[in-house]
Coordinates of C-alpha atoms in Angstrom, one line a residue:
Chain A
X1 CA -11.7 -6.6 22.0
X2 CA -13.3 -8.9 19.5
X3 CA -17.1 -9.3 19.5
X4 CA -19.1 -11.2 17.0
X5 CA -22.3 -9.3 18.4
X6 CA -23.8 -9.1 15.0
X7 CA -23.4 -13.0 14.4
X8 CA -25.8 -13.6 17.1
X9 CA -29.1 -11.8 15.3
X10 CA -31.8 -14.0 14.1
X11 CA -33.1 -12.5 10.9
X12 CA -33.7 -13.9 6.9
X13 CA -30.1 -13.3 6.2
X14 CA -28.7 -15.0 9.5
X15 CA -30.8 -18.1 8.4
X16 CA -29.1 -18.5 4.7
X17 CA -26.4 -20.9 4.2
X18 CA -22.9 -19.3 4.7
X19 CA -22.0 -20.5 1.3
X20 CA -24.8 -18.3 -0.2
X21 CA -23.8 -15.1 1.5
X22 CA -20.2 -15.3 1.0
X23 CA -21.0 -16.0 -3.1
X24 CA -23.7 -13.0 -2.6
X25 CA -21.1 -10.9 -0.9
X26 CA -18.6 -11.4 -3.8
X27 CA -20.6 -11.0 -6.6
X28 CA -22.4 -7.7 -5.6
X29 CA -19.4 -6.0 -4.2
X30 CA -17.2 -6.4 -7.5
X31 CA -20.3 -5.4 -9.7
X32 CA -20.9 -2.2 -7.5
X33 CA -16.9 -1.7 -7.4
X34 CA -16.8 -2.0 -11.3
X35 CA -19.7 0.6 -11.6
X36 CA -19.4 4.4 -12.5
X37 CA -22.9 5.7 -13.3
X38 CA -24.6 7.7 -10.2
X39 CA -27.8 6.5 -11.1
X40 CA -26.9 3.0 -11.0
X41 CA -24.7 3.5 -8.2
X42 CA -27.6 5.2 -6.3
X43 CA -29.7 2.1 -6.9
X44 CA -26.7 0.0 -5.3
X45 CA -26.8 1.8 -2.6
X46 CA -30.8 1.3 -1.6
X47 CA -30.0 -2.4 -2.8
X48 CA -27.0 -2.5 0.1
X49 CA -29.3 -0.8 2.4
X50 CA -32.2 -3.3 1.7
X51 CA -29.9 -6.1 2.7
X52 CA -29.1 -4.4 6.0
X53 CA -32.7 -4.2 6.5
X54 CA -33.2 -7.6 5.6
X55 CA -30.1 -8.5 8.3
X56 CA -32.4 -6.5 10.7
X57 CA -29.0 -4.6 12.3
X58 CA -29.6 -2.0 13.9
X59 CA -28.6 1.5 13.1
X60 CA -26.3 2.0 16.0
X61 CA -24.0 -1.3 15.4
X62 CA -24.1 -0.6 11.7
X63 CA -22.6 3.2 12.0
X64 CA -20.2 2.1 14.4
X65 CA -18.3 -0.1 12.4
X66 CA -19.1 2.3 9.0
X67 CA -16.9 4.8 11.3
X68 CA -13.2 3.8 9.8
X69 CA -14.6 4.3 6.3
X70 CA -16.8 7.3 7.0
X71 CA -13.6 9.1 8.7
X72 CA -11.6 8.1 5.3
X73 CA -14.3 9.6 3.3
X74 CA -14.2 13.0 5.2
X75 CA -10.3 13.1 4.2
X76 CA -10.8 12.6 0.6
X77 CA -13.5 15.3 0.6
X78 CA -11.3 17.9 2.3
X79 CA -8.2 17.0 -0.3
X80 CA -10.1 15.9 -3.9
X81 CA -12.1 18.5 -4.8
X82 CA -9.5 21.6 -4.5
X83 CA -7.0 19.3 -6.2
X84 CA -8.5 17.8 -9.1
X85 CA -8.4 19.5 -12.1
X86 CA -11.3 20.3 -14.2
X87 CA -14.1 22.7 -14.5
X88 CA -14.7 25.2 -11.4
X89 CA -17.9 24.8 -9.8
X90 CA -17.5 26.8 -6.4
X91 CA -14.8 29.1 -5.1
X92 CA -14.0 29.3 -1.4
X93 CA -11.8 32.3 -1.0
X94 CA -8.8 31.1 -2.3
X95 CA -9.7 27.5 -2.9
X96 CA -11.7 26.2 -6.0
X97 CA -13.6 23.1 -6.0
X98 CA -13.7 21.4 -9.3
X99 CA -16.8 19.6 -10.9
X100 CA -14.7 16.6 -11.9
X101 CA -13.2 16.3 -8.4
X102 CA -16.7 16.5 -6.5
X103 CA -18.2 13.7 -8.6
X104 CA -14.9 11.6 -7.8
X105 CA -15.6 12.1 -4.5
X106 CA -19.1 11.4 -4.2
X107 CA -18.9 8.2 -6.4
X108 CA -16.0 6.8 -4.0
X109 CA -18.1 8.1 -1.3
X110 CA -21.5 6.1 -2.0
X111 CA -18.9 2.9 -3.3
X112 CA -17.0 2.4 -0.4
X113 CA -20.2 2.6 2.0
X114 CA -21.8 0.7 0.0
X115 CA -19.5 -2.2 -0.6
X116 CA -19.3 -1.9 3.4
X117 CA -22.8 -2.3 4.2
X118 CA -23.1 -5.3 1.6
X119 CA -19.8 -6.8 3.6
X120 CA -21.6 -5.8 7.2
X121 CA -24.9 -7.4 6.3
X122 CA -23.8 -10.6 4.6
X123 CA -20.4 -11.5 6.1
X124 CA -20.0 -9.6 9.3
X125 CA -23.4 -11.5 10.4
X126 CA -21.6 -14.7 10.8
X127 CA -18.4 -15.8 13.0
X128 CA -15.2 -16.1 11.5
X129 CA -16.0 -20.2 12.3
X130 CA -18.7 -20.3 10.2
X131 CA -17.0 -18.3 7.3
X132 CA -14.1 -20.7 7.6
X133 CA -16.6 -23.6 7.3
X134 CA -18.2 -21.7 4.4
X135 CA -14.9 -21.4 2.9
X136 CA -14.1 -24.9 2.8
X137 CA -17.0 -25.7 1.0
X138 CA -16.4 -23.4 -1.4
X139 CA -13.1 -25.1 -2.1
X140 CA -10.7 -22.7 -0.9
X141 CA -7.4 -24.5 0.0
X142 CA -7.5 -26.2 3.1
X143 CA -4.5 -24.8 4.5
X144 CA -5.7 -21.1 4.0
X145 CA -8.9 -22.2 5.7
X146 CA -6.8 -23.7 8.5
X147 CA -5.1 -20.8 9.0
X148 CA -7.6 -18.4 9.3
X149 CA -9.5 -20.6 11.9
X150 CA -6.5 -21.1 13.7
X151 CA -5.5 -17.2 13.8
X152 CA -8.9 -16.1 14.7
X153 CA -8.8 -19.1 17.9
X154 CA -5.5 -17.5 19.0
X155 CA -6.3 -13.8 18.8
X156 CA -7.8 -13.6 21.7
X157 CA -5.1 -15.4 23.3
X158 CA -2.5 -13.4 22.2
X159 CA -4.0 -10.0 22.9
X160 CA -4.7 -11.4 26.4
X161 CA -1.0 -11.7 26.6
X162 CA -0.5 -8.6 25.5
X163 CA -2.7 -7.0 27.6
X164 CA -0.8 -8.8 30.8
X165 CA 2.9 -7.8 29.5
X166 CA 1.5 -3.7 29.2
X167 CA 0.3 -4.1 32.6
X168 CA 3.4 -5.4 33.8
X169 CA 5.4 -2.6 32.5
X170 CA 3.3 0.1 33.7
X171 CA 3.3 -1.2 37.3
X172 CA 7.2 -0.7 36.8
X173 CA 6.5 2.4 35.9
X174 CA 6.1 2.7 31.9
X175 CA 5.1 5.9 30.7
X176 CA 4.7 5.8 26.9
X177 CA 6.3 9.0 25.1
X178 CA 8.0 10.1 21.8
X179 CA 11.5 8.9 22.8
X180 CA 13.5 6.0 22.1
X181 CA 12.8 4.4 25.6
X182 CA 9.2 3.9 24.6
X183 CA 9.9 2.5 21.0
X184 CA 12.4 0.3 22.7
X185 CA 9.7 -0.6 25.2
X186 CA 7.0 -1.3 22.8
X187 CA 9.6 -3.2 20.5
X188 CA 10.2 -6.1 23.2
X189 CA 6.5 -6.1 24.1
X190 CA 5.9 -7.0 20.5
X191 CA 9.1 -9.1 20.3
X192 CA 8.0 -11.0 23.4
X193 CA 4.8 -11.5 21.8
X194 CA 5.9 -13.0 18.7
X195 CA 8.5 -15.4 21.1
X196 CA 5.5 -16.6 23.3
X197 CA 3.8 -17.0 20.0
X198 CA 6.5 -19.2 18.1
X199 CA 6.5 -21.1 21.6
X200 CA 3.1 -21.8 21.8
X201 CA 2.5 -22.7 18.5
X202 CA 5.1 -25.5 19.1
X203 CA 3.2 -26.5 22.3
X204 CA -0.1 -26.4 20.2
X205 CA 1.2 -28.2 17.7
X206 CA 2.3 -31.4 19.8
X207 CA -1.1 -31.5 21.6
X208 CA -2.5 -31.5 18.2
X209 CA -0.2 -34.5 17.2
X210 CA -1.2 -36.4 19.9
X211 CA -4.7 -36.2 19.4
X212 CA -4.2 -37.7 16.2
X213 CA -4.1 -34.6 14.2
X214 CA -2.3 -35.5 10.5
X215 CA -3.4 -32.4 8.4
X216 CA -6.7 -33.0 7.1
X217 CA -9.6 -30.7 7.6
X218 CA -12.3 -31.8 9.0
X219 CA -15.7 -30.0 9.4
X220 CA -18.2 -31.4 11.7
X221 CA -21.0 -28.6 10.3
X222 CA -23.7 -29.9 7.8
X223 CA -25.3 -27.2 5.8
X224 CA -28.5 -26.6 6.9
X225 CA -31.2 -26.8 4.0
X226 CA -33.5 -24.1 3.7
X227 CA -36.0 -23.3 1.0
X228 CA -34.6 -19.7 1.4
X229 CA -31.2 -20.3 -0.3
X230 CA -32.1 -20.6 -4.0
X231 CA -34.7 -17.6 -3.7
X232 CA -31.8 -15.4 -2.3
X233 CA -29.1 -16.5 -4.6
X234 CA -31.6 -16.1 -7.7
X235 CA -33.0 -12.9 -6.4
X236 CA -29.3 -11.4 -5.9
X237 CA -28.0 -12.3 -8.8
X238 CA -31.1 -11.1 -10.9
X239 CA -30.9 -7.6 -9.4
X240 CA -26.6 -7.5 -9.8
X241 CA -27.3 -8.8 -13.3
X242 CA -29.9 -6.1 -14.2
X243 CA -27.7 -3.2 -12.6
X244 CA -24.9 -4.3 -14.4
X245 CA -26.7 -4.3 -17.7
X246 CA -27.9 -1.1 -16.6
X247 CA -25.0 0.7 -16.4
X248 CA -23.6 -0.9 -19.4
X249 CA -26.1 0.2 -22.0
X250 CA -26.7 3.5 -20.2
X251 CA -23.1 4.8 -21.5
Chain B
X1 CA -2.2 1.8 6.0
X2 CA -4.6 0.7 3.5
X3 CA -6.9 1.5 0.6
X4 CA -10.5 1.7 1.0
X5 CA -12.9 0.1 -1.0
X6 CA -14.5 1.7 -4.1
X7 CA -11.4 3.8 -4.8
X8 CA -9.5 1.5 -7.4
X9 CA -10.4 1.2 -11.1
X10 CA -11.3 -2.6 -12.0
X11 CA -8.0 -3.4 -13.8
X12 CA -5.9 -2.2 -10.5
X13 CA -8.3 -4.4 -8.5
X14 CA -8.3 -7.4 -10.7
X15 CA -4.3 -7.3 -11.2
X16 CA -4.4 -7.0 -7.3
X17 CA -6.5 -9.8 -6.7
X18 CA -4.4 -11.9 -9.3
X19 CA -1.1 -11.3 -7.8
X20 CA -2.3 -12.2 -4.2
X21 CA -3.6 -15.5 -5.0
X22 CA -0.2 -15.9 -6.7
X23 CA 1.3 -14.8 -3.9
X24 CA -0.8 -16.9 -1.6
X25 CA -0.1 -20.1 -3.3
X26 CA 3.5 -19.7 -3.1
X27 CA 3.3 -19.1 0.3
X28 CA 0.7 -21.8 0.9
X29 CA 2.9 -24.2 -1.1
X30 CA 5.8 -22.8 1.1
X31 CA 4.1 -23.8 4.4
X32 CA 4.1 -27.5 5.3
X33 CA 1.8 -29.2 8.2
X34 CA 4.2 -29.2 10.6
X35 CA 4.9 -25.3 10.4
X36 CA 1.5 -24.1 9.2
X37 CA 0.3 -23.8 13.4
X38 CA 3.3 -21.8 13.8
X39 CA 2.5 -19.5 10.8
X40 CA -0.9 -19.1 12.4
X41 CA 0.0 -18.2 15.6
X42 CA 2.3 -15.6 14.6
X43 CA -0.1 -14.3 12.1
X44 CA -2.3 -13.6 15.4
X45 CA 0.5 -12.0 16.9
X46 CA 1.2 -10.1 13.6
X47 CA -2.8 -8.9 14.2
X48 CA -2.5 -7.9 17.8
X49 CA 0.8 -6.4 17.4
X50 CA -0.9 -4.2 14.5
X51 CA -2.9 -2.8 17.1
X52 CA -0.6 -1.2 19.6
X53 CA -0.2 2.4 19.3
X54 CA 2.6 4.0 19.9
X55 CA 3.1 7.8 20.6
X56 CA 4.2 10.6 17.9
X57 CA 4.4 13.7 19.4
X58 CA 0.4 14.6 20.3
X59 CA -0.8 11.8 18.2
X60 CA -0.6 8.3 18.1
X61 CA 0.4 5.8 15.4
X62 CA 0.0 1.9 15.1
X63 CA 2.9 -0.3 14.5
X64 CA 2.6 -2.3 11.6
X65 CA 5.3 -5.0 11.7
X66 CA 5.3 -6.2 8.0
X67 CA 9.0 -6.5 7.7
X68 CA 9.3 -8.4 11.5
X69 CA 6.7 -11.0 9.7
X70 CA 8.6 -11.0 6.3
X71 CA 11.9 -11.9 8.3
X72 CA 10.4 -14.4 10.3
X73 CA 8.3 -15.9 7.7
X74 CA 9.5 -15.3 4.3
X75 CA 6.9 -16.5 1.6
X76 CA 4.3 -17.7 4.2
X77 CA 4.1 -14.0 5.1
X78 CA 1.7 -13.7 2.1
X79 CA -0.9 -15.8 3.4
X80 CA -0.7 -15.0 7.1
X81 CA -0.6 -11.1 6.2
X82 CA -3.8 -12.1 4.1
X83 CA -5.5 -13.9 6.8
X84 CA -4.7 -10.8 9.1
X85 CA -6.2 -8.5 6.6
X86 CA -9.7 -10.6 6.1
X87 CA -9.9 -10.9 10.2
X88 CA -9.5 -6.8 10.3
X89 CA -11.9 -6.8 7.5
X90 CA -14.7 -8.9 9.1
X91 CA -13.6 -7.6 12.8
X92 CA -13.2 -3.5 12.4
X93 CA -14.4 -3.4 8.8
X94 CA -11.0 -1.6 7.8
X95 CA -11.4 -2.6 4.0
X96 CA -13.8 -5.3 2.5
X97 CA -13.5 -8.1 -0.6
X98 CA -12.8 -6.0 -3.3
X99 CA -9.7 -4.0 -2.2
X100 CA -8.5 -7.3 0.3
X101 CA -6.1 -8.3 -2.8
X102 CA -4.6 -5.2 -3.5
X103 CA -3.8 -4.4 0.0
X104 CA -2.3 -7.9 0.9
X105 CA -0.3 -7.4 -2.1
X106 CA 0.8 -3.5 -0.4
X107 CA 1.5 -5.2 2.7
X108 CA 2.9 -8.9 2.1
X109 CA 5.0 -7.9 -1.1
X110 CA 7.4 -5.6 0.9
X111 CA 7.9 -8.4 3.6
X112 CA 9.4 -10.9 1.3
X113 CA 11.4 -8.7 -0.3
X114 CA 12.9 -7.7 3.0
X115 CA 13.2 -11.2 3.9
X116 CA 15.1 -11.9 0.8
X117 CA 17.2 -8.9 1.3
X118 CA 18.2 -8.9 5.0
X119 CA 17.6 -12.2 6.4
X120 CA 21.1 -13.2 5.1
X121 CA 22.7 -10.2 8.0
X122 CA 20.7 -12.0 10.7
X123 CA 23.3 -14.3 12.2
X124 CA 25.6 -11.6 12.5
X125 CA 26.7 -8.8 15.2
X126 CA 24.4 -7.2 17.4
X127 CA 25.3 -3.8 15.4
X128 CA 24.7 -5.5 11.7
X129 CA 21.3 -7.0 12.8
X130 CA 20.3 -3.8 14.2
X131 CA 21.0 -2.0 11.4
X132 CA 19.7 -4.9 8.6
X133 CA 16.4 -5.2 10.7
X134 CA 16.1 -1.3 10.9
X135 CA 16.4 -1.0 6.9
X136 CA 14.1 -4.4 6.7
X137 CA 11.2 -2.2 9.0
X138 CA 11.6 1.1 7.2
X139 CA 12.0 -0.2 4.1
X140 CA 9.2 -2.3 3.9
X141 CA 7.0 0.6 5.1
X142 CA 8.4 2.6 2.4
X143 CA 7.8 -0.2 -0.4
X144 CA 4.3 -0.6 0.9
X145 CA 3.8 3.2 0.8
X146 CA 5.2 3.1 -2.8
X147 CA 3.0 0.3 -3.8
X148 CA -0.1 2.2 -2.5
X149 CA 0.6 5.5 -4.2
X150 CA 1.3 3.5 -7.5
X151 CA -2.3 1.7 -7.3
X152 CA -3.7 4.9 -6.7
X153 CA -1.9 6.8 -9.8
X154 CA -2.8 3.8 -12.0
X155 CA -6.6 4.4 -10.7
X156 CA -6.7 8.3 -11.8
X157 CA -3.8 10.5 -12.4
X158 CA -4.9 13.1 -10.2
X159 CA -4.2 10.8 -7.2
X160 CA -1.2 11.8 -7.4
X161 CA -1.2 14.6 -5.0
X162 CA -2.5 12.3 -2.5
X163 CA 0.1 9.6 -3.1
X164 CA 2.8 11.9 -2.5
X165 CA 1.0 12.8 0.7
X166 CA 0.9 9.1 1.9
X167 CA 4.6 8.9 1.5
X168 CA 5.4 12.1 3.1
X169 CA 2.8 11.3 5.6
X170 CA 4.5 8.2 6.4
X171 CA 7.9 9.5 7.2
X172 CA 7.6 9.4 10.6
X173 CA 6.1 5.7 10.5
X174 CA 8.9 4.6 8.5
X175 CA 11.3 6.3 10.8
X176 CA 9.2 4.3 14.0
X177 CA 8.6 1.1 12.3
X178 CA 13.0 0.9 11.7
X179 CA 13.4 1.6 15.3
X180 CA 10.9 -0.8 16.8
X181 CA 11.6 -3.6 14.1
X182 CA 15.3 -2.9 14.7
X183 CA 15.1 -3.5 18.9
X184 CA 12.6 -6.2 18.1
X185 CA 14.6 -8.7 15.8
X186 CA 18.0 -7.5 18.1
X187 CA 15.7 -9.2 21.2
X188 CA 14.7 -12.1 19.0
X189 CA 18.3 -12.4 18.7
X190 CA 19.5 -12.4 22.4
X191 CA 16.8 -14.2 23.9
X192 CA 15.3 -16.7 21.4
X193 CA 17.4 -17.0 18.1
X194 CA 15.6 -19.9 17.3
X195 CA 12.9 -18.1 15.8
X196 CA 15.0 -16.6 13.3
X197 CA 15.1 -18.1 9.8
X198 CA 18.6 -18.9 10.2
X199 CA 18.5 -20.5 13.9
X200 CA 15.8 -22.7 12.7
X201 CA 17.6 -24.4 9.8
X202 CA 20.4 -24.9 12.2
X203 CA 18.2 -26.7 14.6

């Protein structure tokens, strides 16, 4: 279910220090989310495409990952242009598309697609294990990093357990439908997942105590020094700053 | 149920992020190292359970179960839900970074509210447990919808129709969540009451 296929690549982005990538992703995403001028948003879109290009990701996997947001974008294009008040733009039968509605939709579309492309290029190209180490080095509280890594570690295990329970239910002739019986069965399946997760947590915790777990989080990863890191960081910050200044001055 | 990237206005985004940081800080404070493994693995279970699709007429909806997580974890539900949402973003791109704060608040606040409202009823008779957890399940989805609609409305007044649509479209989801949460918690009550908050303090 969970593949971290994008993390396998070897590109300029993959070779950067994960901390640099996390910080850059945060800076660019928030700057992007806060701007609204179409010209500036267009430049951000180019910027995001450039980052995807630098990560040398194929169009196929990227589009696949953009699918949820594209579905959302289609949904707002169906509703917002018609419900938003303002100057009419086009009339289709009884419906009127308004100019502010279309502008709002276009703005949201560019923003959401660009932010996700930045996310894919900079963050989806590392494994969650690496992301955890990076957050740890960026002084995110130990407990939160621990929670992230531990949750990540056990998702696959719990997922397998769910498949086993579902298979067992199917062998007993369970055919899901829209009725109380189906909902009760799914509730018991989910309940069993939580019960087993809780029991497993007890065992895992004991095993960790046996191996000397005392609450401190240790990382064996040492950040690789790479001359690209400062260059990339400066480049991305300078570009973002330029776009932010343009955005402010344009008004 | 989540808000996509690029929709929210700056102030709403920042307020969401600030609230998420505060809620997570309280949650982390309440988790000691003896319980952190427990919270983490229940968070994995929440992640997997939210991928379960149940039929609804010709279509299907996925379970949310933030009510169950709230009843089981209390304040710890905040960091648990934040982590699960972050992992969803990394694996499936259901959202990115800028809306993560608001989305965590939308999902985790109802969980914490339900914990305070309904967990006192969980050591009563079976019918009471079912009723309380039905309300917790349906109520947490309802509050999530309200928070989602409210953040959209604060961003842009013209999102009012969309917000109302969200609440109406989620009415069947509320009922399903209520039923599933009700059966789920009565199941805990029957087979493993220690998992419930009251059971834990007794043991």
